Coordinates of C-alpha atoms in Angstrom, one line a residue:
M378 CA -53.7 41.3 -26.4
A379 CA -50.4 40.8 -25.1
R380 CA -49.7 40.9 -21.4
K381 CA -47.2 43.6 -19.8
K382 CA -44.9 42.0 -17.6
P383 CA -45.0 42.6 -13.8
Q384 CA -42.7 45.5 -12.7
G385 CA -40.6 45.3 -9.9
N386 CA -38.2 43.0 -8.8
T387 CA -38.8 39.2 -9.2
K388 CA -37.1 36.5 -7.6
P389 CA -35.0 33.9 -10.0
A390 CA -36.4 30.6 -10.2
A391 CA -34.0 28.9 -8.0
N392 CA -31.6 30.5 -5.7
K393 CA -28.5 28.7 -5.0
P394 CA -26.7 29.5 -1.9
N395 CA -23.1 30.8 -2.3
Q396 CA -20.9 28.0 -1.6
K397 CA -17.3 28.5 -0.9
R398 CA -15.4 27.1 -4.0
M399 CA -12.9 24.2 -2.9
S400 CA -9.4 24.6 -2.6
N401 CA -6.9 22.5 -4.9
A402 CA -5.7 20.8 -1.5
E403 CA -9.5 20.3 -0.4
R404 CA -10.7 19.1 -3.6
S405 CA -7.8 16.4 -3.7
A406 CA -8.3 15.2 -0.4
Y407 CA -12.1 15.2 -1.3
F408 CA -11.6 12.9 -4.2
A409 CA -9.1 10.7 -2.3
R410 CA -11.4 10.1 0.7
R411 CA -14.0 8.6 -1.8
E412 CA -11.3 6.6 -3.7
A413 CA -10.2 5.4 -0.1
A414 CA -14.0 4.7 0.5
K415 CA -14.5 2.2 -2.7
V416 CA -11.2 0.3 -1.7
L417 CA -12.2 0.4 1.7
R418 CA -15.6 -1.4 1.0
T419 CA -14.0 -3.9 -1.3
I420 CA -11.4 -5.0 1.5
L421 CA -14.2 -5.2 4.5
Q422 CA -16.6 -7.1 1.9
G423 CA -13.7 -9.5 0.9
D424 CA -12.5 -9.8 4.9
S425 CA -16.1 -10.6 6.1
R426 CA -16.5 -13.5 3.4
R427 CA -12.8 -14.7 4.4
R428 CA -12.1 -14.4 0.4
A429 CA -10.1 -11.2 -0.5
V430 CA -10.3 -9.9 -3.9
G431 CA -6.7 -8.5 -3.3
S432 CA -4.4 -7.5 -0.8
I433 CA -4.9 -3.7 0.5
K434 CA -1.6 -2.8 -1.4
S435 CA -2.8 -4.4 -4.7
L436 CA -6.2 -2.5 -4.2
V437 CA -4.8 0.5 -3.7
Y438 CA -2.2 0.5 -6.4
S439 CA -4.4 -0.7 -9.1
P440 CA -4.6 1.7 -12.4
S441 CA -8.3 2.8 -11.6
V442 CA -7.0 4.6 -8.4
R443 CA -5.7 8.2 -9.2
N444 CA -4.2 9.8 -5.9
K445 CA -2.6 6.3 -4.7
K446 CA -0.3 7.9 -2.2
A447 CA -3.3 9.8 -0.3
T448 CA -5.6 6.6 -0.6
Y449 CA -3.3 4.2 0.8
A450 CA -2.7 6.3 3.8
L451 CA -6.3 6.9 4.2
V452 CA -7.4 3.1 4.1
C453 CA -4.3 2.0 6.3
Q454 CA -4.9 4.4 9.0
T455 CA -8.7 3.9 8.9
L456 CA -8.4 0.2 9.1
K457 CA -6.0 1.0 12.1
Y458 CA -8.5 3.1 14.0
L459 CA -11.5 1.0 12.7
P460 CA -12.5 -0.6 16.0
I461 CA -12.4 2.7 17.7
I462 CA -14.4 4.5 14.7
K463 CA -17.2 1.8 15.2
D464 CA -17.5 2.3 18.8
V465 CA -17.4 6.1 18.4
F466 CA -20.4 5.8 16.0
D467 CA -22.6 3.4 17.9
I468 CA -22.2 5.6 21.0
A469 CA -22.6 8.9 19.5
N470 CA -25.6 7.4 17.2
V471 CA -25.5 10.2 14.9
L472 CA -25.9 8.4 11.2
S473 CA -29.4 8.4 9.7
S474 CA -30.1 5.1 7.3
K475 CA -28.9 7.6 4.3
W476 CA -25.3 7.9 5.6
K477 CA -25.2 4.3 6.8
R478 CA -25.4 3.2 3.6
Q479 CA -22.1 4.9 3.0
E480 CA -20.6 3.9 6.0
E481 CA -17.0 3.6 4.6
L482 CA -16.9 7.0 3.4
M483 CA -18.3 7.9 7.2
Y484 CA -15.4 5.8 8.7
I485 CA -12.8 7.6 6.6
I486 CA -14.3 11.3 7.5
L487 CA -14.4 10.4 11.2
Y488 CA -10.8 9.0 11.2
D489 CA -10.0 12.6 9.6
I490 CA -11.9 14.5 12.2
L491 CA -10.8 12.7 15.5
F492 CA -7.2 12.0 14.1
G493 CA -6.4 13.3 10.7
Q494 CA -6.6 16.5 8.7
E495 CA -9.9 18.0 9.6
A496 CA -8.5 21.4 7.9
L497 CA -9.0 19.9 4.4
L498 CA -12.5 18.5 5.0
A499 CA -15.1 19.7 2.3
G500 CA -18.3 18.1 0.9
D501 CA -21.9 17.0 2.0
A502 CA -20.9 13.9 4.0
E503 CA -17.8 16.0 5.7
K504 CA -20.2 18.7 6.5
I505 CA -22.9 16.4 8.2
L506 CA -20.0 14.9 10.6
L507 CA -18.6 18.4 11.3
Q508 CA -21.9 19.3 12.6
R509 CA -22.0 16.7 15.0
K510 CA -18.3 17.0 15.9
D511 CA -19.2 17.6 19.6
V512 CA -21.1 14.6 20.0
L513 CA -18.6 12.7 18.4
Q514 CA -15.8 13.9 20.4
A515 CA -18.0 13.5 23.5
A516 CA -18.5 9.8 22.3
L517 CA -14.9 9.3 22.0
A518 CA -14.1 10.6 25.8
K519 CA -17.0 8.2 27.0
L520 CA -15.2 5.4 25.4
L521 CA -11.9 6.3 27.1
V522 CA -13.6 6.3 30.4
R523 CA -15.4 2.9 29.6
K524 CA -11.9 1.5 28.7
K525 CA -10.6 3.0 31.7
V526 CA -7.7 4.8 30.0
K527 CA -6.6 8.4 29.3
H528 CA -5.2 8.8 26.0
V529 CA -5.9 7.5 22.6
S530 CA -2.5 5.6 22.4
D531 CA -3.8 3.7 25.5
L532 CA -7.5 2.9 23.9
M533 CA -5.4 1.4 20.9
T534 CA -3.5 -0.6 23.1
S535 CA -6.6 -2.1 24.7
Y536 CA -8.0 -3.0 21.3
K537 CA -4.8 -4.6 20.4
I538 CA -3.9 -2.3 17.4
S539 CA -0.3 -1.7 16.7
D540 CA 2.1 -0.8 14.1
L541 CA 4.3 -3.7 12.6
P542 CA 7.1 -1.7 10.7
K543 CA 8.8 -3.8 8.0
P544 CA 11.4 -3.2 5.5
R545 CA 10.4 -2.2 2.3
Y546 CA 10.8 -5.0 -0.4
A547 CA 11.0 -4.5 -4.2
R548 CA 11.8 -7.5 -6.6
V549 CA 13.9 -6.6 -10.1
N550 CA 11.9 -7.7 -12.8
T551 CA 15.3 -9.6 -14.8
L552 CA 13.0 -9.7 -18.2
K553 CA 13.9 -6.1 -18.3
M554 CA 16.9 -5.2 -16.0
D555 CA 19.3 -6.9 -14.1
V556 CA 19.8 -6.7 -10.5
E557 CA 23.3 -4.7 -10.6
C558 CA 21.9 -1.9 -12.8
A559 CA 18.7 -1.6 -10.4
L560 CA 20.9 -1.4 -7.3
L561 CA 23.1 1.3 -8.9
E562 CA 20.2 3.3 -10.2
F563 CA 18.4 3.2 -6.5
K564 CA 21.5 3.9 -4.5
K565 CA 21.7 7.4 -6.1
Q566 CA 18.4 8.1 -4.0
Y567 CA 18.3 5.5 -1.3
E568 CA 19.9 3.3 1.1
V569 CA 19.5 -0.1 -0.4
C570 CA 20.8 -3.6 -0.3
Q571 CA 20.3 -6.9 -2.0
D572 CA 18.7 -9.9 0.0
A573 CA 20.7 -12.8 0.7
M574 CA 17.9 -15.5 0.2
V575 CA 16.2 -14.3 -3.0
P576 CA 18.8 -12.9 -5.4
D577 CA 16.7 -10.5 -7.3
L578 CA 14.9 -8.8 -4.2
L579 CA 16.1 -5.5 -3.0
I580 CA 15.6 -4.5 0.9
F581 CA 14.6 -0.6 1.5
P582 CA 14.4 1.3 4.9
P583 CA 10.6 0.7 6.3
R584 CA 8.2 3.4 4.7
T585 CA 10.2 3.8 1.6
D586 CA 7.9 5.2 -0.9
L587 CA 8.7 3.8 -4.3
H588 CA 5.4 3.9 -6.1
D589 CA 6.0 6.8 -8.4
H590 CA 9.6 5.6 -9.1
P591 CA 10.1 5.3 -12.9
L592 CA 11.4 1.6 -12.7
V593 CA 8.3 0.6 -10.8
K594 CA 5.9 2.5 -13.0
N595 CA 7.6 0.8 -16.3
G596 CA 7.9 -2.8 -14.8
S597 CA 11.5 -3.1 -14.3
V598 CA 10.8 -3.3 -10.8
F599 CA 7.9 -4.8 -8.8
L600 CA 6.8 -4.1 -5.1
Q601 CA 6.5 -7.4 -3.6
G602 CA 7.0 -8.7 -0.1
K603 CA 9.8 -11.1 0.7
A604 CA 6.9 -14.0 1.5
S605 CA 5.6 -13.4 -2.0
S606 CA 9.1 -13.6 -3.5
M607 CA 10.4 -16.7 -2.3
V608 CA 7.3 -18.7 -3.7
A609 CA 8.7 -18.8 -7.2
V610 CA 12.1 -19.1 -6.0
A611 CA 11.4 -22.2 -3.7
L612 CA 9.5 -23.8 -6.8
G613 CA 12.9 -23.1 -8.9
P614 CA 11.7 -23.7 -12.6
K615 CA 14.0 -24.1 -15.4
P616 CA 13.9 -22.5 -18.6
G617 CA 11.9 -24.4 -21.2
W618 CA 9.6 -25.9 -18.5
E619 CA 5.7 -25.7 -18.8
V620 CA 4.0 -24.7 -15.3
I621 CA 0.9 -24.0 -14.1
D622 CA 0.3 -21.2 -11.8
A623 CA -3.0 -22.3 -10.2
C624 CA -4.1 -19.1 -8.4
A625 CA -2.5 -16.5 -10.4
A626 CA -3.8 -13.2 -9.8
P627 CA -2.8 -10.2 -9.1
G628 CA 0.4 -11.8 -11.1
N629 CA 3.4 -11.0 -9.4
K630 CA 4.4 -14.7 -8.9
T631 CA 3.3 -15.3 -12.4
V632 CA 5.8 -12.9 -13.8
H633 CA 8.6 -13.8 -11.3
L634 CA 8.1 -17.5 -12.6
A635 CA 8.5 -16.1 -16.1
A636 CA 11.7 -14.0 -15.1
L637 CA 13.2 -17.1 -13.7
M638 CA 12.2 -19.1 -16.6
K639 CA 14.1 -16.3 -18.7
G640 CA 10.8 -16.0 -20.8
K641 CA 11.3 -19.4 -22.1
G642 CA 8.7 -22.5 -21.8
K643 CA 5.1 -21.8 -21.1
I644 CA 3.3 -20.5 -17.8
I645 CA -0.6 -21.3 -17.5
A646 CA -2.1 -18.8 -15.5
C647 CA -5.3 -19.6 -14.0
E648 CA -7.7 -17.3 -12.1
L649 CA -11.3 -17.9 -11.4
N650 CA -12.0 -14.2 -10.3
K651 CA -13.2 -12.1 -13.1
E652 CA -11.9 -9.0 -11.6
R653 CA -8.6 -10.5 -10.6
V654 CA -8.2 -12.0 -14.2
K655 CA -7.9 -8.2 -15.5
R656 CA -5.7 -7.3 -12.8
L657 CA -3.6 -10.4 -13.6
K658 CA -3.4 -9.6 -17.3
D659 CA -2.4 -5.8 -16.5
T660 CA 0.7 -7.3 -14.5
V661 CA 1.7 -9.7 -17.3
K662 CA 1.5 -6.6 -19.8
L663 CA 3.6 -4.7 -17.3
A664 CA 6.0 -7.3 -16.6
G665 CA 6.5 -7.9 -20.5
P666 CA 6.8 -11.9 -20.7
T667 CA 5.8 -13.4 -23.9
N668 CA 5.3 -17.0 -22.4
V669 CA 2.2 -16.5 -19.9
K670 CA -1.1 -17.9 -21.2
V671 CA -4.1 -16.4 -19.1
K672 CA -7.0 -18.7 -18.2
H673 CA -10.1 -17.2 -16.7
E674 CA -10.9 -20.5 -15.1
D675 CA -10.8 -22.4 -12.0
F676 CA -7.7 -24.8 -11.7
L677 CA -9.2 -27.3 -9.8
N678 CA -11.4 -28.4 -13.2
L679 CA -8.5 -28.9 -15.2
S680 CA -8.3 -32.4 -16.4
P681 CA -5.0 -34.3 -16.6
E682 CA -6.4 -36.1 -19.4
D683 CA -6.4 -33.1 -21.8
P684 CA -3.3 -32.8 -24.0
A685 CA -3.0 -29.3 -23.6
Y686 CA -1.3 -30.1 -20.3
S687 CA 0.5 -33.3 -21.2
K688 CA 4.1 -31.5 -20.7
V689 CA 3.3 -29.7 -17.5
Q690 CA 6.1 -30.1 -15.0
A691 CA 5.3 -28.1 -11.9
I692 CA 2.4 -26.6 -10.5
L693 CA 2.7 -23.3 -8.3
L694 CA 0.0 -23.0 -5.8
D695 CA -0.4 -20.0 -3.3
P696 CA -4.0 -19.4 -3.0
S697 CA -4.9 -15.6 -2.0
C698 CA -7.1 -16.7 0.8
S699 CA -4.1 -18.4 2.7
G700 CA -2.4 -15.3 4.1
S701 CA 0.2 -17.7 5.8
G702 CA 3.0 -16.0 6.6
T703 CA 2.4 -12.7 4.8
V704 CA 0.4 -10.9 7.5
V705 CA 2.6 -7.9 7.7
D706 CA 3.4 -7.6 4.2
R707 CA -0.2 -7.9 3.1
L708 CA -1.3 -5.4 5.8
D709 CA -3.6 -8.1 7.1
H710 CA -3.0 -7.6 10.6
L711 CA -5.2 -4.2 10.0
L712 CA -8.3 -6.2 8.9
P713 CA -11.1 -6.7 11.4
S714 CA -11.3 -10.4 11.1
Y715 CA -7.5 -10.5 12.4
T716 CA -8.2 -7.8 15.5
A717 CA -11.4 -10.1 16.0
A718 CA -9.1 -13.2 16.6
L719 CA -6.9 -11.5 18.8
Q720 CA -9.8 -10.6 21.1
I721 CA -11.0 -14.2 21.6
P722 CA -10.8 -14.9 25.3
L723 CA -7.9 -17.6 26.1
M724 CA -10.6 -19.6 28.2
Y725 CA -12.1 -20.6 24.4
I726 CA -8.6 -21.7 23.3
D727 CA -6.8 -23.1 26.3
K728 CA -5.1 -21.6 29.0
K729 CA -1.5 -22.3 27.7
S730 CA -2.1 -20.5 24.4
S731 CA 0.0 -17.4 23.7
L732 CA -0.8 -14.3 21.5
L733 CA 0.9 -16.3 18.7
S734 CA -1.8 -18.9 19.0
R735 CA -4.3 -16.5 19.0
K736 CA -3.0 -15.1 15.3
R737 CA -2.5 -18.7 14.1
L738 CA -6.3 -19.1 14.9
W739 CA -7.1 -16.2 12.6
N740 CA -5.9 -18.3 9.6
M741 CA -7.7 -21.5 10.6
H742 CA -10.8 -21.0 8.7
Y743 CA -8.4 -20.9 5.8
L744 CA -7.5 -24.3 6.2
F745 CA -9.9 -26.8 4.5
Q746 CA -9.9 -24.5 1.6
L747 CA -6.2 -24.7 1.3
L748 CA -6.1 -28.3 1.9
R749 CA -8.3 -29.3 -0.7
E750 CA -6.4 -26.7 -3.3
L751 CA -3.2 -28.4 -2.4
F752 CA -4.6 -32.1 -2.8
T753 CA -6.1 -31.2 -6.1
A754 CA -2.8 -29.8 -7.1
H755 CA -1.0 -32.8 -6.0
V756 CA -3.3 -35.5 -7.8
L757 CA -3.3 -33.5 -10.8
L758 CA 0.8 -33.2 -11.1
T759 CA 1.0 -36.6 -10.3
K760 CA -1.5 -37.8 -13.1
L761 CA 0.4 -35.6 -15.3
R762 CA 3.8 -36.9 -14.7
M763 CA 2.7 -40.6 -15.2
K764 CA 1.5 -39.6 -18.7
M765 CA 4.8 -37.9 -19.6

């Protein structure tokens, strides 16, 4: 016997609340915050271990990041305000254990709430912090009182946070294009000149955005700082040489070597880190040299007795961990370890120490690793030359 269906209005099995649909701008900002959080996590983990996977720029502008411009801005600005953001969270104490596991995303959202674009905040994590906005703003006010300052700009000074604007540098990949043609093309849109020290390096005004320029996208031009571009020029390899690039990723110096060698000879590009090997291969593919062999191997394990290296005439060694001389170009001055070094009281260094001395202290923990690698490269090259 069939049962009759109950009469009257019945509730659906699951009533979903009506949620406002995101606008295109909100959706773009939503995904940019999450891409920025992934990059920020990689940066902070590498900084805490003193072994970065890559510079801030190379991580943001990897092929996997879609909204590069917005992600880059969010990462840089969040890092810039990070000491303040962390202290605000400590004072407010509003994060549950669930959200603490996503702390990089929360850092970025709090930056937007306090200093950025609150109007474009949409999403569950964003909603959590927006509901606690008053508490977070009160925490910032407490921090200002605690530091005995009236404005956020003064607060940044007390944390020794600063902007260090530098010219934008771009290196012409002479495997694909000559410098004169690149200058003519860029002068149609930008103020640009040629560097006096590195002939294939172009100088643009600070904050010139070239990331979407066709010459950058097709590998005719690489966004590369002056310090980085000087390395291959200093080595001065000749066409036909065989060269080992000992710590090759992300590959800008590798392909610069190839350009200086006019695509002739051989470059053995060694990289220990598996993730960075992929980045290295992508760079080589974009630049177009045919004389580069990528090896996923620690160059310290290379044997001078191996016939494969019998014709090597030079080793380029510029470890990514050194960071020496490239703090501004790599944006390392935004990293927590750099800021922490500036906070060390002078009494722990010496009474005559200057701010520059503290900045040098930031690099001291790299010294033994760097010396070991330099010594090994010297010994390897000496043995190779003895066999020639």
